[in-house]
Amino acid sequence: MKGLVIHEFGDINSHHVEEFDDPVAGPDDVIIDVHAIGLNFPDTLMLRGKYQMWPDRPFIPGRDAAGIVSSLGANVTTVKIGDRVSCQVLWGAFAEKVKAPETKVFKIPDALDFITAAGMVTTYNTAYVAVYERGNIQHGETVLITGASGGVGMAMVELAKARGAIVIAGVTSKEKGQIAIDHGADHWIDLAVDNLHENVKEQVVNAVGENLCDAVFDVVGGKVFDATMRCLAYRGRMVIVGFATLDISMPKGHHILLKNISIIGAPLDINFKKSIDVIHRGVKTLIKLWEENQIKPAIAKIIPLEQITQAIATIDNRSAEGKIVVSTDALKS
């Protein structure tokens, strides 16, 4: 099969698509003929050797894929050969075939195309864990979401709106603000302004008033984290979803104490190990919301497998405009 092979970690464009051995199913594994692959920010870290896990080399990276089950391990009971599925793995998805543990394979309805399904996996699973499980957003609450024009950010906007929240999108341009509004946000604020410490809170007050926010979902970190935490109301929840800037802030204890703030971590991957029921509950919820047209995954660009490193590089340098999905169907024709 063809796949993006990592021989040694390094510059994103130093890796290439080449022939690699087909995966072989263990007793609890599913082999999927891949039709579509979703690209995500963690992929940029994996290719450069900066992710928290370092697989033995050579290996094929990639988290998200959708396709058709082609073979099964002896212990697998929840899917069968020919089923349409998506999957989320630690690595291995950037190829024509992927091996996934049964617990990380999800059936998808016939109406959900492979491109959309692959584009949803990490982004919407992450958003579900943050908004529904950890943030526990309720109808009528006011939330601020940073990075709201990105994949995870837009998914959180949609899920918060599905819960009946008032949503403020934190973005870095008018154009990105409009993207967030188009996906359901009620207001947008500019995170590219000078003096974030004062100006962000002022923008929030102008948008929703002095009561501020019941929850903030931050994917950025650094100065944005510090500024948006000031936008929390009494007993507000600061939900940490990620650190796109790789700048990990240290919250000030007195601010947490005086406003009775909760700081909540919302990691995705640990749920596969500790709380797999959360993931499967989330996938069922997301499919239902998609069927009800409450979420509308936006795929900005579809590319062939041969262009995958160039596409990942645009995610790394933040020039990507929306969700990118790889189609392998051209290789199968």
Coordinates of C-alpha atoms in Angstrom, one line a residue:
M1 CA 0.0 0.0 0.0
K2 CA 1.0 3.7 -0.3
G3 CA 1.4 5.8 2.8
L4 CA 3.3 8.7 4.3
V5 CA 6.3 7.1 6.0
I6 CA 8.3 8.7 8.8
H7 CA 11.9 7.3 8.8
E8 CA 13.2 10.0 11.1
F9 CA 11.5 12.9 12.7
G10 CA 12.2 16.3 11.0
D11 CA 10.9 19.1 8.8
I12 CA 7.4 18.3 7.7
N13 CA 8.3 18.5 4.0
S14 CA 11.2 16.0 4.5
H15 CA 8.7 13.1 4.6
H16 CA 7.3 11.4 1.5
V17 CA 4.5 9.1 0.4
E18 CA 6.0 5.7 -0.5
E19 CA 5.2 1.9 -0.5
F20 CA 4.8 0.4 2.9
D21 CA 3.7 -3.0 4.2
D22 CA 0.0 -3.6 4.5
P23 CA -1.2 -3.7 8.2
V24 CA -2.2 -7.1 9.6
A25 CA -5.0 -7.4 12.1
G26 CA -4.4 -8.7 15.6
P27 CA -7.2 -10.5 17.5
D28 CA -8.9 -7.2 18.5
D29 CA -8.1 -5.2 15.4
V30 CA -10.0 -3.9 12.4
I31 CA -8.4 -3.3 9.0
I32 CA -10.1 -0.5 7.0
D33 CA -9.7 0.3 3.3
V34 CA -9.2 4.1 3.6
H35 CA -11.3 6.4 1.4
A36 CA -10.6 9.7 3.3
I37 CA -8.2 11.0 5.9
G38 CA -8.7 14.0 8.2
L39 CA -5.7 16.3 8.9
N40 CA -5.3 17.9 12.4
F41 CA -2.9 20.2 14.2
P42 CA -1.4 17.2 16.3
D43 CA -0.2 15.8 13.0
T44 CA 2.3 18.7 12.6
L45 CA 3.8 17.8 16.0
M46 CA 4.0 14.1 15.2
L47 CA 5.9 14.7 11.9
R48 CA 8.4 16.9 13.7
G49 CA 8.9 14.6 16.7
K50 CA 7.2 17.0 19.1
Y51 CA 4.2 15.0 20.0
Q52 CA 4.0 13.4 23.5
M53 CA 4.3 9.9 22.0
W54 CA 7.2 8.7 19.8
P55 CA 6.5 5.6 17.8
D56 CA 9.3 3.3 16.7
R57 CA 10.5 4.3 13.2
P58 CA 9.7 3.7 10.4
F59 CA 6.0 4.3 10.9
I60 CA 2.9 5.9 9.2
P61 CA 1.4 8.8 11.2
G62 CA -2.2 10.1 11.1
R63 CA -5.1 9.9 13.4
D64 CA -8.4 10.1 11.4
A65 CA -9.7 8.0 8.6
A66 CA -13.0 6.7 7.1
G67 CA -13.6 3.8 4.8
I68 CA -14.8 0.2 4.5
V69 CA -13.9 -2.7 6.8
S70 CA -11.9 -5.2 4.8
S71 CA -10.7 -7.7 7.5
L72 CA -11.2 -8.4 11.2
G73 CA -9.4 -10.0 14.1
A74 CA -10.9 -13.1 15.6
N75 CA -12.3 -11.3 18.7
V76 CA -14.0 -8.4 16.9
T77 CA -17.8 -8.4 17.2
T78 CA -19.1 -4.8 16.8
V79 CA -18.4 -4.4 13.1
K80 CA -18.3 -6.7 10.1
I81 CA -16.5 -6.8 6.7
G82 CA -18.1 -4.3 4.4
D83 CA -19.3 -1.9 7.1
R84 CA -18.8 1.8 6.5
V85 CA -16.8 3.2 9.4
S86 CA -14.5 6.0 10.7
C87 CA -11.7 5.5 13.2
Q88 CA -9.3 7.5 15.4
V89 CA -5.9 5.9 16.0
L90 CA -2.6 7.1 17.6
W91 CA -0.9 6.7 14.2
G92 CA -1.3 4.8 10.9
A93 CA -4.1 6.7 9.2
F94 CA -2.1 8.4 6.4
A95 CA -2.3 5.4 4.1
E96 CA -4.5 3.3 1.8
K97 CA -5.2 0.9 4.7
V98 CA -5.2 1.4 8.5
K99 CA -5.3 -0.9 11.4
A100 CA -7.5 0.2 14.3
P101 CA -8.4 -1.3 17.6
E102 CA -12.1 -2.3 17.6
T103 CA -12.8 0.2 20.4
K104 CA -11.6 3.1 18.1
V105 CA -13.8 2.2 15.2
F106 CA -17.2 3.8 14.7
K107 CA -20.0 2.8 12.3
I108 CA -21.2 5.7 10.2
P109 CA -24.6 6.0 8.4
D110 CA -24.9 5.5 4.7
A111 CA -25.9 9.2 4.2
L112 CA -22.6 10.4 5.8
D113 CA -20.0 10.5 3.1
F114 CA -16.4 9.5 3.8
I115 CA -14.9 12.9 3.3
T116 CA -17.2 14.5 5.9
A117 CA -16.8 11.6 8.3
A118 CA -13.0 11.7 8.2
G119 CA -13.1 15.5 8.7
M120 CA -15.2 15.1 11.8
V121 CA -13.3 12.6 13.9
T122 CA -10.7 14.4 16.0
T123 CA -12.2 17.9 15.7
Y124 CA -15.8 17.0 16.8
N125 CA -14.7 14.3 19.3
T126 CA -12.5 16.9 20.9
A127 CA -15.3 19.5 20.9
Y128 CA -17.8 17.0 22.4
V129 CA -15.5 16.1 25.3
A130 CA -14.9 19.8 26.0
V131 CA -18.4 21.2 25.6
Y132 CA -20.6 18.4 26.7
E133 CA -18.5 16.2 29.1
R134 CA -16.1 18.6 30.8
G135 CA -17.6 22.1 30.3
N136 CA -21.1 20.7 30.8
I137 CA -22.6 23.7 29.0
Q138 CA -26.3 24.4 29.7
H139 CA -29.1 26.2 27.9
G140 CA -28.7 30.0 28.3
E141 CA -25.1 30.0 29.5
T142 CA -22.7 32.4 27.9
V143 CA -19.4 30.9 26.5
L144 CA -16.3 32.3 24.9
I145 CA -14.4 30.1 22.5
T146 CA -10.9 31.0 21.3
G147 CA -9.6 29.9 17.9
A148 CA -13.3 29.8 16.9
S149 CA -12.6 29.8 13.2
G150 CA -10.4 26.7 13.3
G151 CA -11.6 23.1 13.1
V152 CA -12.0 22.4 16.8
G153 CA -13.2 25.9 17.5
M154 CA -15.9 25.8 14.9
A155 CA -17.0 22.4 16.2
M156 CA -17.3 23.8 19.7
V157 CA -19.3 26.8 18.4
E158 CA -21.8 24.4 16.8
L159 CA -22.0 22.1 19.8
A160 CA -22.4 25.0 22.3
K161 CA -25.2 26.4 20.1
A162 CA -26.9 23.0 20.0
R163 CA -26.9 23.1 23.8
G164 CA -28.6 26.6 23.6
A165 CA -25.7 28.7 24.7
I166 CA -24.9 32.3 23.8
V167 CA -21.5 32.0 22.0
I168 CA -18.8 34.6 21.7
A169 CA -16.1 33.6 19.1
G170 CA -12.5 34.7 19.8
V171 CA -10.7 35.1 16.4
T172 CA -7.9 37.2 14.9
S173 CA -9.6 38.9 12.0
K174 CA -13.0 40.2 10.7
E175 CA -13.0 37.4 8.1
K176 CA -12.5 34.7 10.7
G177 CA -15.2 36.4 12.8
Q178 CA -17.6 36.1 9.9
I179 CA -16.8 32.4 9.6
A180 CA -17.6 31.9 13.2
I181 CA -20.9 33.8 12.9
D182 CA -21.8 31.6 9.8
H183 CA -21.4 28.6 12.1
G184 CA -23.7 29.9 14.7
A185 CA -21.7 32.3 17.0
D186 CA -23.7 35.2 18.3
H187 CA -20.8 37.6 18.6
W188 CA -17.1 37.7 17.8
I189 CA -14.2 39.5 19.4
D190 CA -10.8 40.3 18.1
L191 CA -7.9 38.5 19.7
A192 CA -5.3 40.3 17.6
V193 CA -5.7 43.6 19.3
D194 CA -3.0 45.4 21.3
N195 CA -3.1 45.0 25.1
L196 CA -5.1 41.8 25.2
H197 CA -5.2 41.9 29.0
E198 CA -7.6 44.9 29.0
N199 CA -9.1 44.9 25.5
V200 CA -10.5 41.3 25.4
K201 CA -12.5 41.8 28.6
E202 CA -13.8 45.2 27.3
Q203 CA -14.9 43.5 24.0
V204 CA -16.8 40.8 26.0
V205 CA -18.5 43.4 28.2
N206 CA -19.6 45.3 25.0
A207 CA -21.0 42.0 23.5
V208 CA -22.8 40.5 26.5
G209 CA -22.7 42.9 29.4
E210 CA -21.0 43.0 32.8
N211 CA -22.1 39.4 33.8
L212 CA -19.3 38.1 31.5
C213 CA -19.0 34.4 30.7
D214 CA -20.0 31.2 32.4
A215 CA -17.3 29.3 30.6
V216 CA -14.2 29.9 28.4
F217 CA -12.9 27.2 26.0
D218 CA -9.3 27.9 25.1
V219 CA -7.3 26.2 22.4
V220 CA -4.6 28.9 22.1
G221 CA -2.8 29.3 25.5
G222 CA -0.3 32.0 26.4
K223 CA -1.5 35.6 26.6
V224 CA -4.9 34.6 25.1
F225 CA -5.4 32.2 28.0
D226 CA -4.5 34.9 30.5
A227 CA -6.7 37.5 28.9
T228 CA -9.8 35.3 28.4
M229 CA -9.7 34.0 32.0
R230 CA -10.4 37.6 33.1
C231 CA -13.7 37.3 31.1
L232 CA -15.1 34.6 33.5
A233 CA -18.1 35.4 35.7
Y234 CA -18.3 34.3 39.4
R235 CA -18.0 30.5 39.5
G236 CA -17.0 30.4 35.8
R237 CA -15.3 27.4 34.2
M238 CA -12.0 27.8 32.3
V239 CA -11.8 24.8 30.0
I240 CA -8.3 24.0 28.6
V241 CA -8.6 22.3 25.2
G242 CA -5.1 22.8 23.9
F243 CA -2.1 25.1 23.4
A244 CA -1.8 26.0 19.7
T245 CA 0.9 28.5 20.6
L246 CA 2.8 25.9 22.6
D247 CA 2.9 28.5 25.3
I248 CA 1.5 26.9 28.5
S249 CA 0.3 29.5 30.9
M250 CA 0.4 29.4 34.7
P251 CA -3.0 30.7 36.1
K252 CA -2.8 33.1 38.9
G253 CA -4.0 31.5 42.1
H254 CA -5.5 34.6 43.6
H255 CA -7.7 35.2 40.6
I256 CA -9.0 31.6 40.8
L257 CA -9.7 32.0 44.5
L258 CA -11.4 35.4 44.4
K259 CA -13.8 34.6 41.6
N260 CA -14.3 30.9 42.7
I261 CA -13.2 29.8 39.2
S262 CA -12.8 26.2 38.1
I263 CA -10.0 25.2 35.8
I264 CA -10.9 22.1 33.8
G265 CA -8.7 20.0 31.5
A266 CA -10.5 18.6 28.4
P267 CA -8.0 16.2 26.8
L268 CA -9.4 13.9 24.1
D269 CA -7.0 11.0 23.8
I270 CA -6.9 9.9 27.5
N271 CA -10.6 9.0 27.2
F272 CA -9.7 6.2 24.8
K273 CA -7.7 4.6 27.6
K274 CA -9.7 5.7 30.7
S275 CA -13.2 6.4 29.6
I276 CA -14.0 4.8 26.2
D277 CA -17.7 5.0 27.0
V278 CA -17.3 8.8 26.7
I279 CA -16.0 8.5 23.1
H280 CA -18.7 6.2 21.9
R281 CA -21.4 8.2 23.6
G282 CA -20.0 11.3 21.9
V283 CA -19.9 9.7 18.4
K284 CA -23.5 8.7 18.8
T285 CA -24.4 12.2 19.9
L286 CA -22.5 13.8 17.0
I287 CA -24.1 11.5 14.4
K288 CA -27.5 12.4 15.8
L289 CA -26.8 16.1 15.7
W290 CA -25.5 15.8 12.1
E291 CA -28.7 13.9 11.1
E292 CA -30.7 16.7 12.7
N293 CA -28.6 19.3 10.8
Q294 CA -27.4 20.9 14.0
I295 CA -23.8 20.5 13.1
K296 CA -22.5 21.1 9.6
P297 CA -18.8 20.0 9.3
A298 CA -17.1 22.4 6.8
I299 CA -14.5 20.8 4.5
A300 CA -12.5 23.6 2.9
K301 CA -10.2 21.5 0.7
I302 CA -9.9 18.0 -0.6
I303 CA -6.4 16.8 -1.7
P304 CA -4.8 13.6 -3.0
L305 CA -2.5 11.6 -0.8
E306 CA 0.6 12.8 -2.7
Q307 CA 0.0 16.4 -1.5
I308 CA -0.3 15.5 2.2
T309 CA 2.9 17.0 3.5
Q310 CA 2.3 20.3 1.8
A311 CA -1.1 20.4 3.4
I312 CA 0.2 19.6 6.8
A313 CA 2.7 22.4 6.4
T314 CA -0.1 24.9 5.9
I315 CA -1.7 23.8 9.1
D316 CA 1.7 24.2 10.9
N317 CA 2.2 27.7 9.6
R318 CA -1.4 28.7 10.1
S319 CA -2.1 29.5 6.4
A320 CA -4.6 26.7 6.0
E321 CA -8.1 28.1 5.4
G322 CA -10.4 25.5 7.0
K323 CA -10.5 21.8 7.4
I324 CA -8.4 19.7 4.9
V325 CA -9.2 16.1 4.0
V326 CA -7.3 13.7 1.9
S327 CA -9.1 11.5 -0.6
T328 CA -7.5 8.2 -1.5
D329 CA -10.2 7.3 -4.1
A330 CA -8.0 8.4 -7.0
L331 CA -5.5 5.7 -5.9
K332 CA -8.2 3.0 -6.0
S333 CA -9.4 3.8 -9.5

